[in-house]
Amino acid sequence: MLNEQSQIIVELPTDWLLNPIDGIRHRIFLTNVMGALSKLHPSIVVKDVPWGTDFVERTPPKSGALFSFHSVGEVHGVWRLKEAAIPPLYAVDRTGHSGWSEIANDKKLQEKAYSYDLEKAKIVLKSYKERFQSDKLSKYPQASLFDQEINDYVFIPLQVQSDPVAKFADIDALTILKTASMLSLKTGIHVVVKRHPYCDSDAIAEFIESATTTNPFFHTSHSNIHDLIEHCSSVITVNSGVGLEALIHGKPVYACGLSEWSPASHRIKDAEELQLAFNKNQPEVDIRSTAYLGYLLSEYWIDGSDFLAVSKKMKRCLNESKINKTKKVSIDPTKLEVCGKIGELERQLAMLTTDLKYFKDENEKFKKTS
């Protein structure tokens, strides 16, 4: 428990707050965080943090606590704030989000989630599913029309290839697409792919264009995510939040990477296992998965727009924060900005490296056939 002489630092991420898509969501949540903390502690300091500083090491003030936005790492006295896959939920986590999150790595915490009251979980999931069906809301704006004439397809929602969470992929996106295309030809089961609205990978675009031209069972769509989920037989994804939405819809989800929700999915780690998504008889919803999702949505994450829920979580964080006796290492704002630029360039480099490998491989194929 922190004393009144300790200091609390809250990172206010200007780049995120000004985002035209979910900036309002962040502003509401962080306003609630600041309001809650100001009622719990007399000394609150705010600091701006630029985009791309996810991996910059955070150190809390001596005998204090730091609430860090969109960062990862395991440091006593540092709490990681991040929007969850489903608005208006937020994570307040000790170690980060996605595959860095505490629940993705802590077996005891996962067992706690699996043991969550099943009836309560069913009510929680029913509420979210009904909201999805009525409002068609997702993390990003969605088209309103369903453009597919087929049903019972394998749905593959893609992610931004430069997103750091891609590091948790046991099977990369291009391998998933190539394997799914081959399996669709082999089984006669259709595949529908939806690109992420911010995906700018040339390799992904090139492969999709080629596959949709040569494979009559391979399709792309711009339809609403919830319509695409509703009409599919199964979902393949790395760790996209769409996988969580599909689980709430009651669909079998084959996750190729680590995330907060992956323990509730069918985890696969080898491309050969992708054929499971093409089985005509898919498994029924598992009650342990239902319980896990209920815990994740109602206990682990919080509603960022609910001041009382945020206040309760902030109080718990301060009570659980261990006093950090090490000397605070302050990061110069200019250095932090440089780190942010490095982080963004590293994200782009990771995607470009993947694109380069794809086109080199394609070039080698042309050499062999010419």
PDB file of N, CA and C in Angstrom, residues 286-356:
ATOM      1  N   ASP A 286     -17.169 -25.319 -25.541  1.00  0.00           N
ATOM      2  CA  ASP A 286     -16.687 -25.940 -24.306  1.00  0.00           C
ATOM      3  C   ASP A 286     -17.089 -25.090 -23.104  1.00  0.00           C
ATOM      4  N   ILE A 287     -17.608 -25.727 -22.048  1.00  0.00           N
ATOM      5  CA  ILE A 287     -18.083 -24.957 -20.886  1.00  0.00           C
ATOM      6  C   ILE A 287     -16.932 -24.251 -20.175  1.00  0.00           C
ATOM      7  N   ARG A 288     -15.739 -24.839 -20.210  1.00  0.00           N
ATOM      8  CA  ARG A 288     -14.588 -24.169 -19.587  1.00  0.00           C
ATOM      9  C   ARG A 288     -14.244 -22.887 -20.349  1.00  0.00           C
ATOM     10  N   SER A 289     -14.365 -22.943 -21.660  1.00  0.00           N
ATOM     11  CA  SER A 289     -14.112 -21.754 -22.466  1.00  0.00           C
ATOM     12  C   SER A 289     -15.151 -20.675 -22.183  1.00  0.00           C
ATOM     13  N   THR A 290     -16.403 -21.096 -22.025  1.00  0.00           N
ATOM     14  CA  THR A 290     -17.472 -20.149 -21.700  1.00  0.00           C
ATOM     15  C   THR A 290     -17.190 -19.456 -20.373  1.00  0.00           C
ATOM     16  N   ALA A 291     -16.801 -20.238 -19.373  1.00  0.00           N
ATOM     17  CA  ALA A 291     -16.479 -19.673 -18.060  1.00  0.00           C
ATOM     18  C   ALA A 291     -15.303 -18.710 -18.164  1.00  0.00           C
ATOM     19  N   TYR A 292     -14.279 -19.110 -18.920  1.00  0.00           N
ATOM     20  CA  TYR A 292     -13.086 -18.273 -19.094  1.00  0.00           C
ATOM     21  C   TYR A 292     -13.462 -16.923 -19.702  1.00  0.00           C
ATOM     22  N   LEU A 293     -14.252 -16.951 -20.751  1.00  0.00           N
ATOM     23  CA  LEU A 293     -14.650 -15.713 -21.415  1.00  0.00           C
ATOM     24  C   LEU A 293     -15.482 -14.831 -20.495  1.00  0.00           C
ATOM     25  N   GLY A 294     -16.345 -15.450 -19.694  1.00  0.00           N
ATOM     26  CA  GLY A 294     -17.142 -14.685 -18.744  1.00  0.00           C
ATOM     27  C   GLY A 294     -16.264 -13.939 -17.757  1.00  0.00           C
ATOM     28  N   TYR A 295     -15.220 -14.618 -17.282  1.00  0.00           N
ATOM     29  CA  TYR A 295     -14.281 -13.990 -16.347  1.00  0.00           C
ATOM     30  C   TYR A 295     -13.509 -12.864 -17.032  1.00  0.00           C
ATOM     31  N   LEU A 296     -13.024 -13.133 -18.232  1.00  0.00           N
ATOM     32  CA  LEU A 296     -12.236 -12.139 -18.960  1.00  0.00           C
ATOM     33  C   LEU A 296     -13.035 -10.861 -19.187  1.00  0.00           C
ATOM     34  N   LEU A 297     -14.269 -11.005 -19.603  1.00  0.00           N
ATOM     35  CA  LEU A 297     -15.096  -9.856 -19.976  1.00  0.00           C
ATOM     36  C   LEU A 297     -15.686  -9.103 -18.792  1.00  0.00           C
ATOM     37  N   SER A 298     -15.883  -9.791 -17.673  1.00  0.00           N
ATOM     38  CA  SER A 298     -16.571  -9.137 -16.551  1.00  0.00           C
ATOM     39  C   SER A 298     -15.702  -8.914 -15.321  1.00  0.00           C
ATOM     40  N   GLU A 299     -14.576  -9.621 -15.227  1.00  0.00           N
ATOM     41  CA  GLU A 299     -13.722  -9.501 -14.045  1.00  0.00           C
ATOM     42  C   GLU A 299     -12.315  -9.004 -14.379  1.00  0.00           C
ATOM     43  N   TYR A 300     -11.730  -9.579 -15.406  1.00  0.00           N
ATOM     44  CA  TYR A 300     -10.326  -9.253 -15.715  1.00  0.00           C
ATOM     45  C   TYR A 300     -10.207  -7.876 -16.362  1.00  0.00           C
ATOM     46  N   TRP A 301     -11.021  -7.619 -17.362  1.00  0.00           N
ATOM     47  CA  TRP A 301     -11.076  -6.299 -17.978  1.00  0.00           C
ATOM     48  C   TRP A 301     -12.160  -5.467 -17.297  1.00  0.00           C
ATOM     49  N   ILE A 302     -12.068  -4.150 -17.464  1.00  0.00           N
ATOM     50  CA  ILE A 302     -13.070  -3.263 -16.871  1.00  0.00           C
ATOM     51  C   ILE A 302     -13.680  -2.366 -17.947  1.00  0.00           C
ATOM     52  N   ASP A 303     -14.866  -1.888 -17.668  1.00  0.00           N
ATOM     53  CA  ASP A 303     -15.544  -0.944 -18.555  1.00  0.00           C
ATOM     54  C   ASP A 303     -14.924   0.433 -18.328  1.00  0.00           C
ATOM     55  N   GLY A 304     -14.179   0.911 -19.322  1.00  0.00           N
ATOM     56  CA  GLY A 304     -13.476   2.181 -19.174  1.00  0.00           C
ATOM     57  C   GLY A 304     -14.385   3.380 -19.059  1.00  0.00           C
ATOM     58  N   SER A 305     -15.650   3.229 -19.434  1.00  0.00           N
ATOM     59  CA  SER A 305     -16.599   4.340 -19.347  1.00  0.00           C
ATOM     60  C   SER A 305     -17.353   4.356 -18.023  1.00  0.00           C
ATOM     61  N   ASP A 306     -17.113   3.348 -17.188  1.00  0.00           N
ATOM     62  CA  ASP A 306     -17.803   3.209 -15.902  1.00  0.00           C
ATOM     63  C   ASP A 306     -16.888   3.721 -14.783  1.00  0.00           C
ATOM     64  N   PHE A 307     -17.188   4.912 -14.273  1.00  0.00           N
ATOM     65  CA  PHE A 307     -16.309   5.526 -13.267  1.00  0.00           C
ATOM     66  C   PHE A 307     -16.174   4.662 -12.020  1.00  0.00           C
ATOM     67  N   LEU A 308     -17.263   4.064 -11.579  1.00  0.00           N
ATOM     68  CA  LEU A 308     -17.207   3.237 -10.374  1.00  0.00           C
ATOM     69  C   LEU A 308     -16.322   2.009 -10.584  1.00  0.00           C
ATOM     70  N   ALA A 309     -16.429   1.390 -11.761  1.00  0.00           N
ATOM     71  CA  ALA A 309     -15.599   0.220 -12.064  1.00  0.00           C
ATOM     72  C   ALA A 309     -14.128   0.605 -12.136  1.00  0.00           C
ATOM     73  N   VAL A 310     -13.840   1.751 -12.754  1.00  0.00           N
ATOM     74  CA  VAL A 310     -12.453   2.228 -12.847  1.00  0.00           C
ATOM     75  C   VAL A 310     -11.922   2.565 -11.459  1.00  0.00           C
ATOM     76  N   SER A 311     -12.740   3.219 -10.639  1.00  0.00           N
ATOM     77  CA  SER A 311     -12.328   3.586  -9.278  1.00  0.00           C
ATOM     78  C   SER A 311     -11.995   2.352  -8.450  1.00  0.00           C
ATOM     79  N   LYS A 312     -12.821   1.337  -8.556  1.00  0.00           N
ATOM     80  CA  LYS A 312     -12.598   0.086  -7.825  1.00  0.00           C
ATOM     81  C   LYS A 312     -11.282  -0.556  -8.238  1.00  0.00           C
ATOM     82  N   LYS A 313     -11.005  -0.523  -9.544  1.00  0.00           N
ATOM     83  CA  LYS A 313      -9.764  -1.117 -10.052  1.00  0.00           C
ATOM     84  C   LYS A 313      -8.553  -0.302  -9.619  1.00  0.00           C
ATOM     85  N   MET A 314      -8.637   1.022  -9.668  1.00  0.00           N
ATOM     86  CA  MET A 314      -7.520   1.868  -9.264  1.00  0.00           C
ATOM     87  C   MET A 314      -7.194   1.664  -7.782  1.00  0.00           C
ATOM     88  N   LYS A 315      -8.226   1.553  -6.964  1.00  0.00           N
ATOM     89  CA  LYS A 315      -8.022   1.329  -5.529  1.00  0.00           C
ATOM     90  C   LYS A 315      -7.309   0.010  -5.295  1.00  0.00           C
ATOM     91  N   ARG A 316      -7.721  -1.015  -6.036  1.00  0.00           N
ATOM     92  CA  ARG A 316      -7.093  -2.327  -5.900  1.00  0.00           C
ATOM     93  C   ARG A 316      -5.628  -2.271  -6.343  1.00  0.00           C
ATOM     94  N   CYS A 317      -5.355  -1.532  -7.410  1.00  0.00           N
ATOM     95  CA  CYS A 317      -3.975  -1.403  -7.895  1.00  0.00           C
ATOM     96  C   CYS A 317      -3.084  -0.741  -6.852  1.00  0.00           C
ATOM     97  N   LEU A 318      -3.571   0.331  -6.244  1.00  0.00           N
ATOM     98  CA  LEU A 318      -2.776   1.027  -5.233  1.00  0.00           C
ATOM     99  C   LEU A 318      -2.563   0.148  -4.009  1.00  0.00           C
ATOM    100  N   ASN A 319      -3.567  -0.616  -3.637  1.00  0.00           N
ATOM    101  CA  ASN A 319      -3.429  -1.514  -2.483  1.00  0.00           C
ATOM    102  C   ASN A 319      -2.433  -2.636  -2.754  1.00  0.00           C
ATOM    103  N   GLU A 320      -2.360  -3.055  -4.018  1.00  0.00           N
ATOM    104  CA  GLU A 320      -1.492  -4.172  -4.368  1.00  0.00           C
ATOM    105  C   GLU A 320      -0.102  -3.738  -4.816  1.00  0.00           C
ATOM    106  N   SER A 321       0.094  -2.442  -5.041  1.00  0.00           N
ATOM    107  CA  SER A 321       1.393  -1.962  -5.512  1.00  0.00           C
ATOM    108  C   SER A 321       2.443  -2.118  -4.427  1.00  0.00           C
ATOM    109  N   LYS A 322       3.499  -2.810  -4.777  1.00  0.00           N
ATOM    110  CA  LYS A 322       4.611  -2.954  -3.843  1.00  0.00           C
ATOM    111  C   LYS A 322       5.468  -1.695  -3.900  1.00  0.00           C
ATOM    112  N   ILE A 323       5.921  -1.260  -2.737  1.00  0.00           N
ATOM    113  CA  ILE A 323       6.734  -0.045  -2.687  1.00  0.00           C
ATOM    114  C   ILE A 323       8.064  -0.291  -3.382  1.00  0.00           C
ATOM    115  N   ASN A 324       8.361   0.549  -4.353  1.00  0.00           N
ATOM    116  CA  ASN A 324       9.593   0.436  -5.110  1.00  0.00           C
ATOM    117  C   ASN A 324      10.665   1.288  -4.441  1.00  0.00           C
ATOM    118  N   LYS A 325      11.701   0.654  -3.919  1.00  0.00           N
ATOM    119  CA  LYS A 325      12.732   1.370  -3.171  1.00  0.00           C
ATOM    120  C   LYS A 325      13.922   1.767  -4.032  1.00  0.00           C
ATOM    121  N   THR A 326      13.896   1.391  -5.301  1.00  0.00           N
ATOM    122  CA  THR A 326      15.004   1.751  -6.171  1.00  0.00           C
ATOM    123  C   THR A 326      14.860   3.203  -6.602  1.00  0.00           C
ATOM    124  N   LYS A 327      15.972   3.799  -6.927  1.00  0.00           N
ATOM    125  CA  LYS A 327      15.959   5.186  -7.362  1.00  0.00           C
ATOM    126  C   LYS A 327      15.299   5.295  -8.727  1.00  0.00           C
ATOM    127  N   LYS A 328      14.437   6.251  -8.870  1.00  0.00           N
ATOM    128  CA  LYS A 328      13.732   6.432 -10.128  1.00  0.00           C
ATOM    129  C   LYS A 328      14.696   6.827 -11.239  1.00  0.00           C
ATOM    130  N   VAL A 329      14.554   6.157 -12.381  1.00  0.00           N
ATOM    131  CA  VAL A 329      15.344   6.498 -13.556  1.00  0.00           C
ATOM    132  C   VAL A 329      14.436   7.288 -14.494  1.00  0.00           C
ATOM    133  N   SER A 330      14.665   8.576 -14.576  1.00  0.00           N
ATOM    134  CA  SER A 330      13.810   9.429 -15.389  1.00  0.00           C
ATOM    135  C   SER A 330      14.219   9.357 -16.856  1.00  0.00           C
ATOM    136  N   ILE A 331      13.236   9.288 -17.744  1.00  0.00           N
ATOM    137  CA  ILE A 331      13.504   9.262 -19.176  1.00  0.00           C
ATOM    138  C   ILE A 331      13.253  10.649 -19.741  1.00  0.00           C
ATOM    139  N   ASP A 332      14.275  11.214 -20.361  1.00  0.00           N
ATOM    140  CA  ASP A 332      14.153  12.529 -20.964  1.00  0.00           C
ATOM    141  C   ASP A 332      13.086  12.499 -22.062  1.00  0.00           C
ATOM    142  N   PRO A 333      12.193  13.491 -22.102  1.00  0.00           N
ATOM    143  CA  PRO A 333      11.127  13.503 -23.111  1.00  0.00           C
ATOM    144  C   PRO A 333      11.648  13.400 -24.541  1.00  0.00           C
ATOM    145  N   THR A 334      12.784  14.062 -24.812  1.00  0.00           N
ATOM    146  CA  THR A 334      13.366  13.992 -26.155  1.00  0.00           C
ATOM    147  C   THR A 334      13.812  12.577 -26.476  1.00  0.00           C
ATOM    148  N   LYS A 335      14.426  11.921 -25.487  1.00  0.00           N
ATOM    149  CA  LYS A 335      14.859  10.538 -25.681  1.00  0.00           C
ATOM    150  C   LYS A 335      13.653   9.630 -25.890  1.00  0.00           C
ATOM    151  N   LEU A 336      12.580   9.899 -25.153  1.00  0.00           N
ATOM    152  CA  LEU A 336      11.368   9.092 -25.289  1.00  0.00           C
ATOM    153  C   LEU A 336      10.786   9.243 -26.690  1.00  0.00           C
ATOM    154  N   GLU A 337      10.845  10.462 -27.228  1.00  0.00           N
ATOM    155  CA  GLU A 337      10.348  10.703 -28.581  1.00  0.00           C
ATOM    156  C   GLU A 337      11.181   9.949 -29.606  1.00  0.00           C
ATOM    157  N   VAL A 338      12.500   9.947 -29.400  1.00  0.00           N
ATOM    158  CA  VAL A 338      13.395   9.200 -30.290  1.00  0.00           C
ATOM    159  C   VAL A 338      13.086   7.709 -30.209  1.00  0.00           C
ATOM    160  N   CYS A 339      12.870   7.221 -28.982  1.00  0.00           N
ATOM    161  CA  CYS A 339      12.524   5.804 -28.792  1.00  0.00           C
ATOM    162  C   CYS A 339      11.224   5.461 -29.516  1.00  0.00           C
ATOM    163  N   GLY A 340      10.294   6.405 -29.491  1.00  0.00           N
ATOM    164  CA  GLY A 340       9.032   6.187 -30.188  1.00  0.00           C
ATOM    165  C   GLY A 340       9.229   6.060 -31.690  1.00  0.00           C
ATOM    166  N   LYS A 341      10.093   6.907 -32.247  1.00  0.00           N
ATOM    167  CA  LYS A 341      10.368   6.837 -33.688  1.00  0.00           C
ATOM    168  C   LYS A 341      11.077   5.531 -34.042  1.00  0.00           C
ATOM    169  N   ILE A 342      11.999   5.116 -33.159  1.00  0.00           N
ATOM    170  CA  ILE A 342      12.688   3.840 -33.376  1.00  0.00           C
ATOM    171  C   ILE A 342      11.687   2.692 -33.350  1.00  0.00           C
ATOM    172  N   GLY A 343      10.782   2.736 -32.377  1.00  0.00           N
ATOM    173  CA  GLY A 343       9.776   1.687 -32.264  1.00  0.00           C
ATOM    174  C   GLY A 343       8.915   1.584 -33.507  1.00  0.00           C
ATOM    175  N   GLU A 344       8.499   2.734 -34.047  1.00  0.00           N
ATOM    176  CA  GLU A 344       7.659   2.723 -35.246  1.00  0.00           C
ATOM    177  C   GLU A 344       8.437   2.203 -36.454  1.00  0.00           C
ATOM    178  N   LEU A 345       9.711   2.610 -36.573  1.00  0.00           N
ATOM    179  CA  LEU A 345      10.540   2.127 -37.681  1.00  0.00           C
ATOM    180  C   LEU A 345      10.777   0.627 -37.578  1.00  0.00           C
ATOM    181  N   GLU A 346      10.934   0.132 -36.358  1.00  0.00           N
ATOM    182  CA  GLU A 346      11.119  -1.312 -36.161  1.00  0.00           C
ATOM    183  C   GLU A 346       9.868  -2.080 -36.574  1.00  0.00           C
ATOM    184  N   ARG A 347       8.707  -1.517 -36.307  1.00  0.00           N
ATOM    185  CA  ARG A 347       7.445  -2.149 -36.729  1.00  0.00           C
ATOM    186  C   ARG A 347       7.388  -2.246 -38.252  1.00  0.00           C
ATOM    187  N   GLN A 348       7.747  -1.142 -38.908  1.00  0.00           N
ATOM    188  CA  GLN A 348       7.722  -1.136 -40.370  1.00  0.00           C
ATOM    189  C   GLN A 348       8.771  -2.082 -40.946  1.00  0.00           C
ATOM    190  N   LEU A 349       9.934  -2.136 -40.300  1.00  0.00           N
ATOM    191  CA  LEU A 349      11.003  -3.021 -40.769  1.00  0.00           C
ATOM    192  C   LEU A 349      10.581  -4.480 -40.692  1.00  0.00           C
ATOM    193  N   ALA A 350       9.886  -4.841 -39.617  1.00  0.00           N
ATOM    194  CA  ALA A 350       9.424  -6.221 -39.458  1.00  0.00           C
ATOM    195  C   ALA A 350       8.487  -6.608 -40.598  1.00  0.00           C
ATOM    196  N   MET A 351       7.580  -5.692 -40.957  1.00  0.00           N
ATOM    197  CA  MET A 351       6.654  -5.979 -42.051  1.00  0.00           C
ATOM    198  C   MET A 351       7.379  -6.042 -43.388  1.00  0.00           C
ATOM    199  N   LEU A 352       8.296  -5.093 -43.616  1.00  0.00           N
ATOM    200  CA  LEU A 352       9.026  -5.056 -44.880  1.00  0.00           C
ATOM    201  C   LEU A 352       9.916  -6.279 -45.048  1.00  0.00           C
ATOM    202  N   THR A 353      10.471  -6.765 -43.945  1.00  0.00           N
ATOM    203  CA  THR A 353      11.294  -7.977 -43.997  1.00  0.00           C
ATOM    204  C   THR A 353      10.459  -9.172 -44.436  1.00  0.00           C
ATOM    205  N   THR A 354       9.249  -9.263 -43.903  1.00  0.00           N
ATOM    206  CA  THR A 354       8.333 -10.340 -44.298  1.00  0.00           C
ATOM    207  C   THR A 354       7.945 -10.207 -45.766  1.00  0.00           C
ATOM    208  N   ASP A 355       7.639  -8.981 -46.191  1.00  0.00           N
ATOM    209  CA  ASP A 355       7.289  -8.745 -47.595  1.00  0.00           C
ATOM    210  C   ASP A 355       8.447  -9.117 -48.514  1.00  0.00           C
ATOM    211  N   LEU A 356       9.647  -8.718 -48.120  1.00  0.00           N
ATOM    212  CA  LEU A 356      10.831  -8.999 -48.932  1.00  0.00           C
ATOM    213  C   LEU A 356      11.032 -10.497 -49.110  1.00  0.00           C
TER     214      LEU A 356
END
